[in-house]
Amino acid sequence: MSKRPDGATLVVIPTYNERENLAAILRRLFDALPTAHVLVVDDASPDGTGKLADDLAGDDERLHVLHRAGKAGLGAAYVAGFDWALERDYAAIIEMDADGSHAPEDLPRLIGMLGPSGTGADVVLGSRYVTGGRTVNWPWHRALLSRGANVYSKLALGVAINDITSGFRVYRSEVLRTVRLHDVASQGYCFQVDLAWRAVEAGFIVAEAPITFVEREFGASKMDADVVREALLRVTKWGLRRRGNQAMGLARSLLR
């Protein structure tokens, strides 16, 4: 296992056919966080994204590349990247998209909200749905779906998070060591809901910071019907389990 480089922060960026976006987002990222390091997790992109990432990494020791055998889902890509980060003892681990929808310029503000255990946030979400947050150039049906998914998740799970599906977030490493990453079966964007809820259930502080989410200019969105279906089914299942546990707890208290 290689020694962790000098930076204490690692940004994990999963990629699949992001060749048109990768170089630009990395330039912006290193401008915003010059001492951070980046791990590109590429799922054997047919368009050559992995090869481009290797070429760029050859010229910059802050950039690393993890190649996976094929497209196996966003959740699995993040778990692989998080494992890589934890093995190298990074203190703060960030997840963000490669398509430009997440502005790297927001990261110093998000990281600044973290704190040592018990003194600040343990997880910071870049939120579209708090005061100051917004979306730009999003089709109405995507905006409606996202809003609906977040409201439904908030009500079903009983969490005070407005944008629990956000894929732009910062974790203290302790969170990812605690939440049993390899038990997270969710793929697609439900992975984000699952991990945030696990953090809340484990007692960690989850905060939200407003961001502007901009629809990608190049390439195709990875959102599809299967992703939406998985999220709906899983959140419903978790919500029912939560309510069942609450009912059992109430029943036990009444029988005492």
Short mmCIF file of C-alpha atoms in Angstrom, two decimals:
data_model
loop_
_atom_site.label_atom_id
_atom_site.label_comp_id
_atom_site.label_asym_id
_atom_site.label_seq_id
_atom_site.Cartn_x
_atom_site.Cartn_y
_atom_site.Cartn_z
CA MET A 1 0.00 0.00 0.00
CA SER A 2 1.43 3.39 -0.97
CA LYS A 3 1.87 6.17 1.55
CA ARG A 4 -0.74 8.93 1.49
CA PRO A 5 0.59 12.03 -0.32
CA ASP A 6 0.96 15.36 1.49
CA GLY A 7 -2.64 16.52 1.08
CA ALA A 8 -5.20 15.64 3.75
CA THR A 9 -8.16 15.96 1.37
CA LEU A 10 -9.13 13.58 -1.42
CA VAL A 11 -11.80 14.24 -4.04
CA VAL A 12 -13.33 11.07 -5.49
CA ILE A 13 -14.73 11.49 -9.01
CA PRO A 14 -16.43 8.48 -10.64
CA THR A 15 -16.39 8.55 -14.43
CA TYR A 16 -18.08 6.78 -17.29
CA ASN A 17 -17.77 8.43 -20.71
CA GLU A 18 -16.70 11.83 -19.35
CA ARG A 19 -13.77 12.49 -21.68
CA GLU A 20 -15.21 15.83 -22.82
CA ASN A 21 -15.59 17.09 -19.26
CA LEU A 22 -12.70 15.63 -17.27
CA ALA A 23 -9.77 17.93 -18.05
CA ALA A 24 -11.79 21.10 -17.52
CA ILE A 25 -13.24 20.02 -14.18
CA LEU A 26 -9.81 18.96 -12.92
CA ARG A 27 -8.32 22.35 -13.83
CA ARG A 28 -11.06 24.12 -11.90
CA LEU A 29 -10.71 21.72 -8.99
CA PHE A 30 -6.98 22.23 -8.58
CA ASP A 31 -7.43 25.99 -8.88
CA ALA A 32 -9.97 25.88 -6.05
CA LEU A 33 -8.04 23.38 -3.89
CA PRO A 34 -4.35 23.46 -4.89
CA THR A 35 -3.23 21.05 -2.13
CA ALA A 36 -6.04 18.51 -2.52
CA HIS A 37 -5.65 15.21 -4.31
CA VAL A 38 -8.07 13.62 -6.73
CA LEU A 39 -8.96 10.01 -7.43
CA VAL A 40 -10.70 9.33 -10.72
CA VAL A 41 -12.60 6.03 -10.53
CA ASP A 42 -13.21 5.00 -14.13
CA ASP A 43 -15.53 2.14 -15.07
CA ALA A 44 -13.77 1.17 -18.32
CA SER A 45 -15.28 4.09 -20.24
CA PRO A 46 -15.56 3.23 -23.95
CA ASP A 47 -14.79 6.84 -24.90
CA GLY A 48 -11.26 6.72 -23.44
CA THR A 49 -11.88 8.67 -20.23
CA GLY A 50 -9.62 6.28 -18.30
CA LYS A 51 -6.74 6.73 -20.74
CA LEU A 52 -7.10 10.50 -20.56
CA ALA A 53 -7.08 10.34 -16.77
CA ASP A 54 -3.86 8.28 -16.87
CA ASP A 55 -2.24 10.81 -19.20
CA LEU A 56 -3.21 13.71 -16.95
CA ALA A 57 -2.03 11.84 -13.84
CA GLY A 58 1.35 11.35 -15.47
CA ASP A 59 1.86 15.12 -15.33
CA ASP A 60 0.42 15.78 -11.87
CA GLU A 61 1.27 13.80 -8.73
CA ARG A 62 -1.93 15.03 -7.06
CA LEU A 63 -4.04 13.02 -9.51
CA HIS A 64 -4.60 9.27 -9.18
CA VAL A 65 -6.66 6.83 -11.24
CA LEU A 66 -8.48 3.68 -10.20
CA HIS A 67 -9.60 1.50 -13.10
CA ARG A 68 -12.53 -0.87 -12.70
CA ALA A 69 -13.43 -3.70 -15.05
CA GLY A 70 -16.79 -2.33 -16.18
CA LYS A 71 -19.82 -0.24 -15.35
CA ALA A 72 -21.14 -1.58 -12.03
CA GLY A 73 -23.05 1.38 -10.62
CA LEU A 74 -22.33 4.69 -8.97
CA GLY A 75 -22.52 3.27 -5.47
CA ALA A 76 -19.91 0.58 -6.14
CA ALA A 77 -17.59 3.15 -7.74
CA TYR A 78 -17.81 5.38 -4.68
CA VAL A 79 -17.24 2.48 -2.28
CA ALA A 80 -14.10 1.53 -4.22
CA GLY A 81 -12.91 5.13 -4.10
CA PHE A 82 -13.68 5.51 -0.41
CA ASP A 83 -11.80 2.29 0.38
CA TRP A 84 -8.80 3.65 -1.53
CA ALA A 85 -8.96 6.89 0.47
CA LEU A 86 -9.35 5.22 3.87
CA GLU A 87 -6.41 2.92 3.21
CA ARG A 88 -4.28 6.04 2.74
CA ASP A 89 -5.63 7.90 5.79
CA TYR A 90 -7.06 10.98 4.14
CA ALA A 91 -8.83 13.14 6.72
CA ALA A 92 -11.55 14.60 4.48
CA ILE A 93 -13.08 12.75 1.56
CA ILE A 94 -15.18 14.51 -1.07
CA GLU A 95 -17.50 13.12 -3.71
CA MET A 96 -18.49 15.06 -6.81
CA ASP A 97 -19.46 14.56 -10.44
CA ALA A 98 -17.15 15.03 -13.41
CA ASP A 99 -19.73 16.69 -15.64
CA GLY A 100 -19.47 20.25 -14.34
CA SER A 101 -22.78 20.22 -12.47
CA HIS A 102 -20.90 20.60 -9.18
CA ALA A 103 -18.76 23.73 -8.94
CA PRO A 104 -15.32 23.00 -7.43
CA GLU A 105 -15.21 26.65 -6.38
CA ASP A 106 -17.78 25.78 -3.67
CA LEU A 107 -15.51 23.23 -2.03
CA PRO A 108 -13.48 25.52 0.27
CA ARG A 109 -16.77 26.69 1.79
CA LEU A 110 -18.07 23.13 2.23
CA ILE A 111 -14.80 21.89 3.73
CA GLY A 112 -14.78 24.85 6.10
CA MET A 113 -17.98 23.58 7.71
CA LEU A 114 -16.29 20.37 8.85
CA GLY A 115 -14.81 20.21 12.29
CA PRO A 116 -13.14 17.78 14.68
CA SER A 117 -15.55 15.25 16.14
CA GLY A 118 -18.18 16.98 18.25
CA THR A 119 -17.27 20.55 17.22
CA GLY A 120 -18.61 20.88 13.66
CA ALA A 121 -20.34 18.99 10.91
CA ASP A 122 -19.27 15.45 10.11
CA VAL A 123 -20.88 15.46 6.67
CA VAL A 124 -21.56 18.56 4.55
CA LEU A 125 -23.97 18.29 1.63
CA GLY A 126 -23.96 20.75 -1.24
CA SER A 127 -27.67 21.50 -1.27
CA ARG A 128 -29.93 22.77 -4.03
CA TYR A 129 -32.90 23.03 -1.70
CA VAL A 130 -31.87 25.33 1.13
CA THR A 131 -31.92 29.12 1.09
CA GLY A 132 -29.41 30.29 -1.52
CA GLY A 133 -29.35 26.97 -3.39
CA ARG A 134 -30.68 26.63 -6.94
CA THR A 135 -30.52 24.69 -10.19
CA VAL A 136 -29.68 26.05 -13.64
CA ASN A 137 -30.76 24.74 -17.06
CA TRP A 138 -32.52 21.71 -15.64
CA PRO A 139 -35.46 20.27 -17.61
CA TRP A 140 -38.70 20.72 -15.68
CA HIS A 141 -39.27 16.97 -15.39
CA ARG A 142 -35.81 16.41 -13.85
CA ALA A 143 -36.39 19.26 -11.40
CA LEU A 144 -39.80 17.88 -10.45
CA LEU A 145 -38.41 14.37 -9.99
CA SER A 146 -35.55 15.59 -7.81
CA ARG A 147 -37.76 17.77 -5.64
CA GLY A 148 -40.29 14.99 -5.23
CA ALA A 149 -37.63 12.41 -4.35
CA ASN A 150 -36.16 14.64 -1.68
CA VAL A 151 -39.50 15.51 -0.09
CA TYR A 152 -40.53 11.84 -0.11
CA SER A 153 -37.22 10.72 1.40
CA LYS A 154 -37.38 13.40 4.09
CA LEU A 155 -40.89 12.35 5.14
CA ALA A 156 -40.34 8.59 4.85
CA LEU A 157 -37.06 8.55 6.76
CA GLY A 158 -37.80 11.34 9.21
CA VAL A 159 -34.55 13.19 8.56
CA ALA A 160 -34.11 16.97 8.56
CA ILE A 161 -32.20 17.01 5.27
CA ASN A 162 -33.55 18.96 2.32
CA ASP A 163 -31.28 17.54 -0.39
CA ILE A 164 -30.49 14.01 0.72
CA THR A 165 -29.94 12.92 -2.91
CA SER A 166 -27.11 15.41 -3.44
CA GLY A 167 -23.99 13.84 -4.89
CA PHE A 168 -21.79 16.79 -3.92
CA ARG A 169 -20.61 16.24 -0.36
CA VAL A 170 -17.71 16.18 2.08
CA TYR A 171 -17.14 13.52 4.75
CA ARG A 172 -14.84 13.31 7.70
CA SER A 173 -13.09 9.97 7.30
CA GLU A 174 -14.51 8.73 10.62
CA VAL A 175 -17.98 8.72 9.09
CA LEU A 176 -16.99 6.41 6.25
CA ARG A 177 -15.14 4.13 8.65
CA THR A 178 -18.25 3.83 10.82
CA VAL A 179 -21.20 3.38 8.44
CA ARG A 180 -20.32 -0.11 7.13
CA LEU A 181 -19.73 0.88 3.53
CA HIS A 182 -19.73 -2.69 2.26
CA ASP A 183 -23.24 -3.23 3.58
CA VAL A 184 -24.55 -0.46 1.34
CA ALA A 185 -26.30 -2.39 -1.42
CA SER A 186 -27.77 0.67 -3.12
CA GLN A 187 -26.59 1.61 -6.57
CA GLY A 188 -27.39 4.65 -8.64
CA TYR A 189 -28.43 7.81 -6.86
CA CYS A 190 -30.11 5.92 -4.03
CA PHE A 191 -26.57 5.40 -2.75
CA GLN A 192 -26.55 9.05 -1.68
CA VAL A 193 -29.76 8.65 0.33
CA ASP A 194 -28.51 5.45 1.93
CA LEU A 195 -25.18 6.88 3.04
CA ALA A 196 -26.60 10.14 4.41
CA TRP A 197 -29.27 8.26 6.35
CA ARG A 198 -26.67 5.87 7.77
CA ALA A 199 -24.64 8.85 8.93
CA VAL A 200 -27.67 10.34 10.70
CA GLU A 201 -28.58 6.99 12.27
CA ALA A 202 -24.99 6.65 13.54
CA GLY A 203 -25.27 10.00 15.33
CA PHE A 204 -23.13 12.11 13.02
CA ILE A 205 -23.94 15.75 12.29
CA VAL A 206 -25.06 16.32 8.69
CA ALA A 207 -25.11 19.95 7.52
CA GLU A 208 -26.19 21.52 4.24
CA ALA A 209 -24.59 24.38 2.33
CA PRO A 210 -26.29 26.13 -0.61
CA ILE A 211 -24.91 25.45 -4.08
CA THR A 212 -25.87 26.23 -7.66
CA PHE A 213 -26.32 23.00 -9.60
CA VAL A 214 -25.74 23.44 -13.34
CA GLU A 215 -26.97 20.90 -15.88
CA ARG A 216 -24.14 19.22 -17.80
CA GLU A 217 -23.12 20.71 -21.16
CA PHE A 218 -21.56 17.56 -22.64
CA GLY A 219 -22.46 13.89 -22.44
CA ALA A 220 -25.60 12.15 -21.24
CA SER A 221 -27.11 11.98 -17.77
CA LYS A 222 -26.79 8.62 -15.99
CA MET A 223 -30.30 8.98 -14.54
CA ASP A 224 -32.75 6.41 -15.92
CA ALA A 225 -35.96 4.59 -14.97
CA ASP A 226 -34.10 1.80 -13.16
CA VAL A 227 -32.31 4.33 -10.94
CA VAL A 228 -35.60 6.00 -10.03
CA ARG A 229 -37.33 2.66 -9.40
CA GLU A 230 -34.56 1.45 -7.11
CA ALA A 231 -34.63 4.66 -5.09
CA LEU A 232 -38.41 4.58 -4.65
CA LEU A 233 -38.47 0.95 -3.55
CA ARG A 234 -35.57 1.23 -1.15
CA VAL A 235 -36.68 4.46 0.51
CA THR A 236 -40.19 3.04 0.93
CA LYS A 237 -38.75 -0.11 2.51
CA TRP A 238 -36.53 1.88 4.88
CA GLY A 239 -39.41 4.16 5.81
CA LEU A 240 -41.71 1.25 6.62
CA ARG A 241 -39.01 -0.39 8.70
CA ARG A 242 -38.46 2.86 10.58
CA ARG A 243 -42.16 3.22 11.33
CA GLY A 244 -42.35 -0.42 12.38
CA ASN A 245 -39.48 0.06 14.81
CA GLN A 246 -41.18 3.16 16.21
CA ALA A 247 -44.44 1.25 16.70
CA MET A 248 -42.64 -1.60 18.46
CA GLY A 249 -40.86 0.84 20.71
CA LEU A 250 -44.14 2.53 21.63
CA ALA A 251 -45.79 -0.81 22.31
CA ARG A 252 -42.98 -1.89 24.62
CA SER A 253 -43.17 1.37 26.55
CA LEU A 254 -46.93 0.98 27.01
CA LEU A 255 -46.54 -2.58 28.32
CA ARG A 256 -44.07 -1.63 31.01
#
